[in-house]
Amino acid sequence: MSPFALTRTLPPDATTAALRADVAIGLTRTPKELPPKWFYDARGSELFDEITRLPEYYPTRAEREILHARAGEIAEVVRPRTLVELGSGSSDKTRHLLRALPSIDHYVPVDVSESALTGGAETLLAERPELTVHALVADFQYGLALPAVPGPRVLAFLGGTIGNLRPAERAVFLATVRSGLAPGDAFLLGTDLVKDERTLVAAYDDAAGVTAAFNKNVLSVVNRELGADFDHDDFDHVALWDAREEWIEMRLRARSPVIVKVPALDLAVHFAAGEELRTEISAKFRQERVYAELATAGLEPVRWWTDPEGRFALSLSVPVSLTA
């Protein structure tokens, strides 16, 4: 078998169609909203990589600390041959995990970006030429159709990305994960934890303004892909903590009344002064909440790890039917 294969389960025009639908619905509803996945064009991915190196942004460092410290335990519990990573991007955050799990000889990165998958695979294969990489261009929120790879498998969803999903969306996603697990498989989940408001807000509103640029990049995507005329200078970046929902919200707030035209949709969008466009939620978790949501989906946690400061957690779960 070739060391690299790529399968596309998304139609070639699926991304454009999804963007058109999200913009048409999101900019005509009250309050206005766009999904965070549209941050991540090439420029957005560069900005996010920069965010992960900022002193205020702790999640990436905290998760990496846990992975370094606990990879051996993951290997002891599962002894995996295959790692499946959802939302893998460039696969940078799993490189050290693969190094620490010598039993893995197959890697299945899943992402909507073919270029990110190809670039990540090239880097990994340079380090581990014996690895077989089967990249999957897919949107995991709409189901999982994984290639035939040897088990046991670890299916990983890292970076706290599950926090971008609302509770009902998380329930559907976790049920989909459970349905895709076979005997001997496990699910590795990264979750950012509830902590003081100051630390949380600073992580999404850094002093250097990188997160503000990242937030506004969604406007550039809509401009480029749909011919819109958003002006970055018309909007301020806003990050706030919703204590009731226990999530961070990122928003773009209109500085003055503005009308934005989206020619591809024959749409004119009116913003009042101070009106906000929500671009991301990032839920934060407590252990009991993670356990409850996993249990509802039919998953049983067998390990729970946090970094030394208790900022971030990794949980390793298996299907309930396999724990009896």
GROMACS .gro file of N, CA and C in nm, residues 116-271:
model
  468
  116ALA      N    1  -0.401   2.149   0.365
  116ALA     CA    2  -0.348   2.125   0.500
  116ALA      C    3  -0.316   1.977   0.520
  117LEU      N    4  -0.404   1.891   0.470
  117LEU     CA    5  -0.383   1.747   0.484
  117LEU      C    6  -0.257   1.702   0.410
  118THR      N    7  -0.240   1.751   0.288
  118THR     CA    8  -0.124   1.712   0.208
  118THR      C    9   0.006   1.762   0.270
  119GLY      N   10   0.006   1.888   0.313
  119GLY     CA   11   0.126   1.943   0.376
  119GLY      C   12   0.162   1.872   0.504
  120GLY      N   13   0.062   1.842   0.586
  120GLY     CA   14   0.087   1.770   0.711
  120GLY      C   15   0.142   1.631   0.686
  121ALA      N   16   0.087   1.564   0.585
  121ALA     CA   17   0.132   1.428   0.554
  121ALA      C   18   0.278   1.428   0.509
  122GLU      N   19   0.316   1.526   0.427
  122GLU     CA   20   0.454   1.534   0.380
  122GLU      C   21   0.551   1.547   0.497
  123THR      N   22   0.515   1.633   0.594
  123THR     CA   23   0.602   1.652   0.710
  123THR      C   24   0.613   1.525   0.794
  124LEU      N   25   0.498   1.460   0.818
  124LEU     CA   26   0.498   1.338   0.899
  124LEU      C   27   0.577   1.226   0.832
  125LEU      N   28   0.559   1.210   0.703
  125LEU     CA   29   0.628   1.102   0.632
  125LEU      C   30   0.778   1.125   0.624
  126ALA      N   31   0.820   1.252   0.629
  126ALA     CA   32   0.964   1.280   0.634
  126ALA      C   33   1.023   1.233   0.766
  127GLU      N   34   0.943   1.241   0.874
  127GLU     CA   35   0.990   1.198   1.004
  127GLU      C   36   0.973   1.047   1.024
  128ARG      N   37   0.860   0.994   0.974
  128ARG     CA   38   0.831   0.851   0.993
  128ARG      C   39   0.792   0.790   0.859
  129PRO      N   40   0.888   0.758   0.775
  129PRO     CA   41   0.858   0.707   0.640
  129PRO      C   42   0.784   0.574   0.643
  130GLU      N   43   0.789   0.503   0.756
  130GLU     CA   44   0.718   0.375   0.765
  130GLU      C   45   0.568   0.392   0.792
  131LEU      N   46   0.526   0.514   0.820
  131LEU     CA   47   0.387   0.541   0.852
  131LEU      C   48   0.301   0.540   0.725
  132THR      N   49   0.183   0.483   0.733
  132THR     CA   50   0.085   0.490   0.624
  132THR      C   51  -0.018   0.597   0.659
  133VAL      N   52  -0.030   0.698   0.574
  133VAL     CA   53  -0.123   0.809   0.598
  133VAL      C   54  -0.237   0.801   0.497
  134HIS      N   55  -0.359   0.792   0.549
  134HIS     CA   56  -0.477   0.792   0.463
  134HIS      C   57  -0.560   0.915   0.499
  135ALA      N   58  -0.533   1.026   0.429
  135ALA     CA   59  -0.600   1.153   0.458
  135ALA      C   60  -0.743   1.150   0.404
  136LEU      N   61  -0.833   1.216   0.479
  136LEU     CA   62  -0.974   1.216   0.442
  136LEU      C   63  -1.024   1.360   0.438
  137VAL      N   64  -1.061   1.406   0.319
  137VAL     CA   65  -1.120   1.539   0.303
  137VAL      C   66  -1.269   1.525   0.333
  138ALA      N   67  -1.310   1.570   0.452
  138ALA     CA   68  -1.448   1.549   0.496
  138ALA      C   69  -1.483   1.649   0.604
  139ASP      N   70  -1.611   1.668   0.625
  139ASP     CA   71  -1.661   1.749   0.735
  139ASP      C   72  -1.720   1.653   0.837
  140PHE      N   73  -1.645   1.630   0.946
  140PHE     CA   74  -1.684   1.526   1.042
  140PHE      C   75  -1.815   1.556   1.113
  141GLN      N   76  -1.866   1.681   1.106
  141GLN     CA   77  -1.993   1.713   1.168
  141GLN      C   78  -2.111   1.651   1.093
  142TYR      N   79  -2.084   1.601   0.974
  142TYR     CA   80  -2.191   1.541   0.894
  142TYR      C   81  -2.172   1.391   0.879
  143GLY      N   82  -2.111   1.330   0.979
  143GLY     CA   83  -2.094   1.186   0.978
  143GLY      C   84  -1.950   1.145   0.949
  144LEU      N   85  -1.918   1.021   0.986
  144LEU     CA   86  -1.783   0.968   0.968
  144LEU      C   87  -1.788   0.843   0.881
  145ALA      N   88  -1.713   0.845   0.774
  145ALA     CA   89  -1.699   0.727   0.688
  145ALA      C   90  -1.550   0.701   0.675
  146LEU      N   91  -1.494   0.632   0.773
  146LEU     CA   92  -1.350   0.615   0.781
  146LEU      C   93  -1.302   0.504   0.689
  147PRO      N   94  -1.180   0.516   0.637
  147PRO     CA   95  -1.124   0.409   0.553
  147PRO      C   96  -1.095   0.285   0.635
  148ALA      N   97  -1.081   0.173   0.566
  148ALA     CA   98  -1.048   0.047   0.634
  148ALA      C   99  -0.902   0.052   0.678
  149VAL      N  100  -0.883   0.059   0.809
  149VAL     CA  101  -0.749   0.065   0.867
  149VAL      C  102  -0.744  -0.033   0.984
  150PRO      N  103  -0.626  -0.080   1.020
  150PRO     CA  104  -0.617  -0.179   1.127
  150PRO      C  105  -0.647  -0.120   1.264
  151GLY      N  106  -0.704  -0.199   1.351
  151GLY     CA  107  -0.726  -0.161   1.489
  151GLY      C  108  -0.623  -0.229   1.579
  152PRO      N  109  -0.628  -0.189   1.706
  152PRO     CA  110  -0.716  -0.089   1.767
  152PRO      C  111  -0.685   0.053   1.716
  153ARG      N  112  -0.788   0.139   1.724
  153ARG     CA  113  -0.777   0.277   1.677
  153ARG      C  114  -0.801   0.373   1.794
  154VAL      N  115  -0.726   0.481   1.794
  154VAL     CA  116  -0.757   0.595   1.881
  154VAL      C  117  -0.813   0.705   1.792
  155LEU      N  118  -0.935   0.748   1.822
  155LEU     CA  119  -0.996   0.859   1.750
  155LEU      C  120  -0.979   0.983   1.837
  156ALA      N  121  -0.908   1.083   1.786
  156ALA     CA  122  -0.871   1.200   1.866
  156ALA      C  123  -0.942   1.326   1.817
  157PHE      N  124  -0.992   1.403   1.911
  157PHE     CA  125  -1.050   1.535   1.881
  157PHE      C  126  -0.988   1.631   1.981
  158LEU      N  127  -0.885   1.703   1.938
  158LEU     CA  128  -0.799   1.777   2.029
  158LEU      C  129  -0.821   1.928   2.018
  159GLY      N  130  -0.745   2.002   2.098
  159GLY     CA  131  -0.745   2.147   2.090
  159GLY      C  132  -0.862   2.217   2.156
  160GLY      N  133  -0.951   2.142   2.221
  160GLY     CA  134  -1.070   2.204   2.279
  160GLY      C  135  -1.172   2.243   2.174
  161THR      N  136  -1.157   2.193   2.051
  161THR     CA  137  -1.244   2.232   1.941
  161THR      C  138  -1.389   2.193   1.965
  162ILE      N  139  -1.412   2.091   2.047
  162ILE     CA  140  -1.550   2.052   2.076
  162ILE      C  141  -1.628   2.167   2.140
  163GLY      N  142  -1.555   2.261   2.201
  163GLY     CA  143  -1.621   2.377   2.261
  163GLY      C  144  -1.686   2.470   2.161
  164ASN      N  145  -1.652   2.457   2.032
  164ASN     CA  146  -1.716   2.539   1.929
  164ASN      C  147  -1.857   2.490   1.895
  165LEU      N  148  -1.892   2.372   1.947
  165LEU     CA  149  -2.025   2.316   1.922
  165LEU      C  150  -2.117   2.347   2.039
  166ARG      N  151  -2.242   2.377   2.008
  166ARG     CA  152  -2.343   2.394   2.113
  166ARG      C  153  -2.379   2.258   2.171
  167PRO      N  154  -2.444   2.255   2.289
  167PRO     CA  155  -2.474   2.126   2.353
  167PRO      C  156  -2.545   2.026   2.264
  168ALA      N  157  -2.645   2.069   2.189
  168ALA     CA  158  -2.717   1.975   2.101
  168ALA      C  159  -2.626   1.924   1.990
  169GLU      N  160  -2.540   2.010   1.938
  169GLU     CA  161  -2.446   1.969   1.835
  169GLU      C  162  -2.343   1.872   1.891
  170ARG      N  163  -2.300   1.897   2.016
  170ARG     CA  164  -2.205   1.805   2.079
  170ARG      C  165  -2.267   1.667   2.098
  171ALA      N  166  -2.395   1.663   2.134
  171ALA     CA  167  -2.462   1.535   2.155
  171ALA      C  168  -2.465   1.453   2.026
  172VAL      N  169  -2.495   1.519   1.915
  172VAL     CA  170  -2.497   1.450   1.787
  172VAL      C  171  -2.357   1.404   1.749
  173PHE      N  172  -2.260   1.492   1.768
  173PHE     CA  173  -2.122   1.459   1.733
  173PHE      C  174  -2.071   1.340   1.814
  174LEU      N  175  -2.091   1.342   1.946
  174LEU     CA  176  -2.042   1.233   2.030
  174LEU      C  177  -2.112   1.101   1.998
  175ALA      N  178  -2.241   1.107   1.964
  175ALA     CA  179  -2.311   0.985   1.924
  175ALA      C  180  -2.252   0.929   1.794
  176THR      N  181  -2.214   1.019   1.704
  176THR     CA  182  -2.150   0.976   1.579
  176THR      C  183  -2.016   0.910   1.607
  177VAL      N  184  -1.939   0.970   1.698
  177VAL     CA  185  -1.811   0.910   1.737
  177VAL      C  186  -1.832   0.771   1.793
  178ARG      N  187  -1.928   0.759   1.885
  178ARG     CA  188  -1.955   0.628   1.947
  178ARG      C  189  -1.992   0.523   1.843
  179SER      N  190  -2.071   0.562   1.744
  179SER     CA  191  -2.115   0.465   1.643
  179SER      C  192  -2.000   0.418   1.555
  180GLY      N  193  -1.894   0.496   1.549
  180GLY     CA  194  -1.780   0.460   1.465
  180GLY      C  195  -1.672   0.381   1.536
  181LEU      N  196  -1.689   0.357   1.667
  181LEU     CA  197  -1.587   0.285   1.743
  181LEU      C  198  -1.614   0.135   1.743
  182ALA      N  199  -1.509   0.058   1.724
  182ALA     CA  200  -1.517  -0.087   1.728
  182ALA      C  201  -1.456  -0.138   1.858
  183PRO      N  202  -1.476  -0.266   1.893
  183PRO     CA  203  -1.413  -0.320   2.013
  183PRO      C  204  -1.261  -0.297   2.013
  184GLY      N  205  -1.211  -0.246   2.125
  184GLY     CA  206  -1.069  -0.217   2.138
  184GLY      C  207  -1.031  -0.074   2.105
  185ASP      N  208  -1.122   0.002   2.039
  185ASP     CA  209  -1.096   0.142   2.005
  185ASP      C  210  -1.117   0.232   2.125
  186ALA      N  211  -1.071   0.357   2.114
  186ALA     CA  212  -1.089   0.455   2.221
  186ALA      C  213  -1.100   0.594   2.160
  187PHE      N  214  -1.154   0.685   2.240
  187PHE     CA  215  -1.177   0.824   2.199
  187PHE      C  216  -1.100   0.916   2.290
  188LEU      N  217  -1.008   0.995   2.232
  188LEU     CA  218  -0.926   1.090   2.307
  188LEU      C  219  -0.978   1.231   2.281
  189LEU      N  220  -1.025   1.297   2.387
  189LEU     CA  221  -1.092   1.426   2.374
  189LEU      C  222  -1.020   1.533   2.455
  190GLY      N  223  -0.994   1.647   2.391
  190GLY     CA  224  -0.935   1.762   2.459
  190GLY      C  225  -1.042   1.863   2.493
  191THR      N  226  -1.047   1.906   2.620
  191THR     CA  227  -1.147   2.003   2.664
  191THR      C  228  -1.080   2.112   2.749
  192ASP      N  229  -1.109   2.236   2.715
  192ASP     CA  230  -1.063   2.348   2.796
  192ASP      C  231  -1.154   2.358   2.918
  193LEU      N  232  -1.097   2.391   3.033
  193LEU     CA  233  -1.171   2.389   3.159
  193LEU      C  234  -1.213   2.529   3.204
  194VAL      N  235  -1.323   2.535   3.279
  194VAL     CA  236  -1.369   2.660   3.338
  194VAL      C  237  -1.263   2.712   3.434
  195LYS      N  238  -1.238   2.843   3.425
  195LYS     CA  239  -1.141   2.906   3.513
  195LYS      C  240  -1.179   3.052   3.530
  196ASP      N  241  -1.092   3.133   3.586
  196ASP     CA  242  -1.129   3.271   3.613
  196ASP      C  243  -1.149   3.349   3.482
  197GLU      N  244  -1.243   3.444   3.488
  197GLU     CA  245  -1.283   3.519   3.369
  197GLU      C  246  -1.167   3.595   3.307
  198ARG      N  247  -1.080   3.652   3.389
  198ARG     CA  248  -0.971   3.732   3.335
  198ARG      C  249  -0.880   3.649   3.246
  199THR      N  250  -0.845   3.529   3.291
  199THR     CA  251  -0.759   3.441   3.212
  199THR      C  252  -0.826   3.400   3.082
  200LEU      N  253  -0.955   3.368   3.090
  200LEU     CA  254  -1.029   3.324   2.972
  200LEU      C  255  -1.040   3.435   2.867
  201VAL      N  256  -1.079   3.553   2.911
  201VAL     CA  257  -1.096   3.663   2.816
  201VAL      C  258  -0.963   3.701   2.753
  202ALA      N  259  -0.856   3.704   2.832
  202ALA     CA  260  -0.724   3.740   2.778
  202ALA      C  261  -0.679   3.644   2.669
  203ALA      N  262  -0.717   3.517   2.682
  203ALA     CA  263  -0.678   3.418   2.582
  203ALA      C  264  -0.743   3.445   2.446
  204TYR      N  265  -0.854   3.520   2.446
  204TYR     CA  266  -0.926   3.549   2.322
  204TYR      C  267  -0.923   3.698   2.287
  205ASP      N  268  -0.844   3.774   2.360
  205ASP     CA  269  -0.831   3.917   2.332
  205ASP      C  270  -0.691   3.961   2.373
  206ASP      N  271  -0.590   3.910   2.302
  206ASP     CA  272  -0.451   3.931   2.340
  206ASP      C  273  -0.407   4.075   2.318
  207ALA      N  274  -0.305   4.113   2.391
  207ALA     CA  275  -0.256   4.251   2.387
  207ALA      C  276  -0.201   4.289   2.251
  208ALA      N  277  -0.147   4.192   2.176
  208ALA     CA  278  -0.087   4.222   2.046
  208ALA      C  279  -0.190   4.236   1.934
  209GLY      N  280  -0.314   4.199   1.961
  209GLY     CA  281  -0.419   4.214   1.861
  209GLY      C  282  -0.424   4.104   1.755
  210VAL      N  283  -0.354   3.993   1.780
  210VAL     CA  284  -0.353   3.885   1.681
  210VAL      C  285  -0.491   3.820   1.672
  211THR      N  286  -0.556   3.799   1.787
  211THR     CA  287  -0.689   3.737   1.784
  211THR      C  288  -0.790   3.829   1.717
  212ALA      N  289  -0.774   3.959   1.734
  212ALA     CA  290  -0.863   4.053   1.665
  212ALA      C  291  -0.849   4.039   1.514
  213ALA      N  292  -0.726   4.027   1.467
  213ALA     CA  293  -0.702   4.009   1.323
  213ALA      C  294  -0.760   3.876   1.276
  214PHE      N  295  -0.746   3.773   1.358
  214PHE     CA  296  -0.802   3.641   1.326
  214PHE      C  297  -0.953   3.649   1.317
  215ASN      N  298  -1.015   3.717   1.411
  215ASN     CA  299  -1.161   3.731   1.411
  215ASN      C  300  -1.208   3.803   1.285
  216LYS      N  301  -1.141   3.910   1.250
  216LYS     CA  302  -1.181   3.989   1.133
  216LYS      C  303  -1.150   3.917   1.002
  217ASN      N  304  -1.066   3.815   1.008
  217ASN     CA  305  -1.033   3.743   0.884
  217ASN      C  306  -1.157   3.679   0.821
  218VAL      N  307  -1.258   3.648   0.904
  218VAL     CA  308  -1.380   3.591   0.847
  218VAL      C  309  -1.444   3.687   0.748
  219LEU      N  310  -1.427   3.818   0.772
  219LEU     CA  311  -1.480   3.918   0.679
  219LEU      C  312  -1.405   3.911   0.546
  220SER      N  313  -1.274   3.889   0.553
  220SER     CA  314  -1.195   3.876   0.431
  220SER      C  315  -1.238   3.755   0.349
  221VAL      N  316  -1.270   3.646   0.418
  221VAL     CA  317  -1.315   3.526   0.348
  221VAL      C  318  -1.445   3.552   0.273
  222VAL      N  319  -1.541   3.617   0.341
  222VAL     CA  320  -1.669   3.648   0.277
  222VAL      C  321  -1.648   3.745   0.161
  223ASN      N  322  -1.560   3.842   0.180
  223ASN     CA  323  -1.531   3.936   0.071
  223ASN      C  324  -1.475   3.863  -0.052
  224ARG      N  325  -1.375   3.780  -0.029
  224ARG     CA  326  -1.307   3.713  -0.141
  224ARG      C  327  -1.399   3.612  -0.211
  225GLU      N  328  -1.470   3.533  -0.133
  225GLU     CA  329  -1.547   3.423  -0.191
  225GLU      C  330  -1.683   3.467  -0.245
  226LEU      N  331  -1.742   3.570  -0.185
  226LEU     CA  332  -1.878   3.609  -0.225
  226LEU      C  333  -1.887   3.753  -0.274
  227GLY      N  334  -1.772   3.819  -0.289
  227GLY     CA  335  -1.771   3.954  -0.344
  227GLY      C  336  -1.825   4.060  -0.251
  228ALA      N  337  -1.829   4.032  -0.120
  228ALA     CA  338  -1.881   4.128  -0.024
  228ALA      C  339  -1.785   4.246  -0.007
  229ASP      N  340  -1.834   4.352   0.057
  229ASP     CA  341  -1.751   4.472   0.075
  229ASP      C  342  -1.736   4.509   0.222
  230PHE      N  343  -1.718   4.407   0.308
  230PHE     CA  344  -1.687   4.434   0.448
  230PHE      C  345  -1.558   4.514   0.458
  231ASP      N  346  -1.556   4.615   0.544
  231ASP     CA  347  -1.436   4.691   0.576
  231ASP      C  348  -1.397   4.658   0.720
  232HIS      N  349  -1.278   4.604   0.739
  232HIS     CA  350  -1.232   4.569   0.874
  232HIS      C  351  -1.242   4.687   0.970
  233ASP      N  352  -1.217   4.805   0.921
  233ASP     CA  353  -1.215   4.922   1.008
  233ASP      C  354  -1.354   4.961   1.060
  234ASP      N  355  -1.458   4.900   1.004
  234ASP     CA  356  -1.593   4.930   1.050
  234ASP      C  357  -1.632   4.850   1.173
  235PHE      N  358  -1.545   4.756   1.217
  235PHE     CA  359  -1.582   4.664   1.323
  235PHE      C  360  -1.471   4.653   1.428
  236ASP      N  361  -1.513   4.637   1.553
  236ASP     CA  362  -1.421   4.611   1.664
  236ASP      C  363  -1.433   4.466   1.707
  237HIS      N  364  -1.320   4.410   1.744
  237HIS     CA  365  -1.316   4.275   1.800
  237HIS      C  366  -1.363   4.278   1.945
  238VAL      N  367  -1.450   4.184   1.981
  238VAL     CA  368  -1.503   4.175   2.117
  238VAL      C  369  -1.492   4.030   2.165
  239ALA      N  370  -1.442   4.009   2.286
  239ALA     CA  371  -1.441   3.878   2.350
  239ALA      C  372  -1.503   3.892   2.488
  240LEU      N  373  -1.598   3.807   2.521
  240LEU     CA  374  -1.662   3.817   2.653
  240LEU      C  375  -1.695   3.678   2.705
  241TRP      N  376  -1.707   3.671   2.837
  241TRP     CA  377  -1.736   3.546   2.907
  241TRP      C  378  -1.883   3.544   2.944
  242ASP      N  379  -1.954   3.440   2.901
  242ASP     CA  380  -2.093   3.418   2.938
  242ASP      C  381  -2.094   3.319   3.054
  243ALA      N  382  -2.112   3.369   3.175
  243ALA     CA  383  -2.101   3.285   3.294
  243ALA      C  384  -2.215   3.183   3.302
  244ARG      N  385  -2.332   3.217   3.248
  244ARG     CA  386  -2.445   3.123   3.254
  244ARG      C  387  -2.419   3.003   3.162
  245GLU      N  388  -2.375   3.029   3.040
  245GLU     CA  389  -2.350   2.921   2.946
  245GLU      C  390  -2.211   2.860   2.964
  246GLU      N  391  -2.127   2.930   3.037
  246GLU     CA  392  -1.988   2.890   3.058
  246GLU      C  393  -1.915   2.872   2.923
  247TRP      N  394  -1.923   2.979   2.845
  247TRP     CA  395  -1.847   2.982   2.721
  247TRP      C  396  -1.800   3.124   2.690
  248ILE      N  397  -1.690   3.132   2.616
  248ILE     CA  398  -1.640   3.257   2.560
  248ILE      C  399  -1.713   3.283   2.428
  249GLU      N  400  -1.748   3.409   2.404
  249GLU     CA  401  -1.801   3.448   2.275
  249GLU      C  402  -1.706   3.547   2.209
  250MET      N  403  -1.680   3.527   2.081
  250MET     CA  404  -1.610   3.628   2.002
  250MET      C  405  -1.713   3.693   1.910
  251ARG      N  406  -1.706   3.825   1.904
  251ARG     CA  407  -1.800   3.901   1.823
  251ARG      C  408  -1.727   4.011   1.748
  252LEU      N  409  -1.792   4.061   1.644
  252LEU     CA  410  -1.748   4.181   1.574
  252LEU      C  411  -1.856   4.285   1.590
  253ARG      N  412  -1.819   4.401   1.645
  253ARG     CA  413  -1.917   4.506   1.679
  253ARG      C  414  -1.903   4.624   1.583
  254ALA      N  415  -2.013   4.660   1.520
  254ALA     CA  416  -2.012   4.772   1.424
  254ALA      C  417  -1.985   4.903   1.498
  255ARG      N  418  -1.888   4.979   1.449
  255ARG     CA  419  -1.853   5.107   1.512
  255ARG      C  420  -1.955   5.216   1.483
  256SER      N  421  -2.025   5.203   1.371
  256SER     CA  422  -2.126   5.302   1.329
  256SER      C  423  -2.223   5.231   1.236
  257PRO      N  424  -2.334   5.292   1.200
  257PRO     CA  425  -2.425   5.227   1.105
  257PRO      C  426  -2.353   5.199   0.974
  258VAL      N  427  -2.374   5.079   0.921
  258VAL     CA  428  -2.305   5.041   0.797
  258VAL      C  429  -2.393   4.944   0.718
  259ILE      N  430  -2.384   4.952   0.588
  259ILE     CA  431  -2.452   4.857   0.499
  259ILE      C  432  -2.346   4.780   0.423
  260VAL      N  433  -2.353   4.649   0.432
  260VAL     CA  434  -2.258   4.561   0.364
  260VAL      C  435  -2.331   4.490   0.252
  261LYS      N  436  -2.273   4.495   0.132
  261LYS     CA  437  -2.333   4.429   0.018
  261LYS      C  438  -2.261   4.297  -0.010
  262VAL      N  439  -2.341   4.194  -0.039
  262VAL     CA  440  -2.289   4.062  -0.074
  262VAL      C  441  -2.345   4.025  -0.211
  263PRO      N  442  -2.278   4.067  -0.317
  263PRO     CA  443  -2.332   4.049  -0.453
  263PRO      C  444  -2.366   3.906  -0.490
  264ALA      N  445  -2.285   3.810  -0.448
  264ALA     CA  446  -2.310   3.671  -0.486
  264ALA      C  447  -2.444   3.619  -0.434
  265LEU      N  448  -2.494   3.686  -0.329
  265LEU     CA  449  -2.622   3.645  -0.270
  265LEU      C  450  -2.731   3.748  -0.295
  266ASP      N  451  -2.697   3.854  -0.371
  266ASP     CA  452  -2.791   3.963  -0.395
  266ASP      C  453  -2.847   4.013  -0.262
  267LEU      N  454  -2.754   4.039  -0.169
  267LEU     CA  455  -2.791   4.069  -0.031
  267LEU      C  456  -2.728   4.199   0.016
  268ALA      N  457  -2.806   4.281   0.084
  268ALA     CA  458  -2.755   4.400   0.151
  268ALA      C  459  -2.784   4.383   0.300
  269VAL      N  460  -2.679   4.391   0.381
  269VAL     CA  461  -2.691   4.364   0.524
  269VAL      C  462  -2.672   4.494   0.601
  270HIS      N  463  -2.771   4.531   0.682
  270HIS     CA  464  -2.768   4.654   0.760
  270HIS      C  465  -2.720   4.624   0.901
  271PHE      N  466  -2.618   4.699   0.945
  271PHE     CA  467  -2.571   4.693   1.083
  271PHE      C  468  -2.599   4.827   1.148
   0.00000   0.00000   0.00000
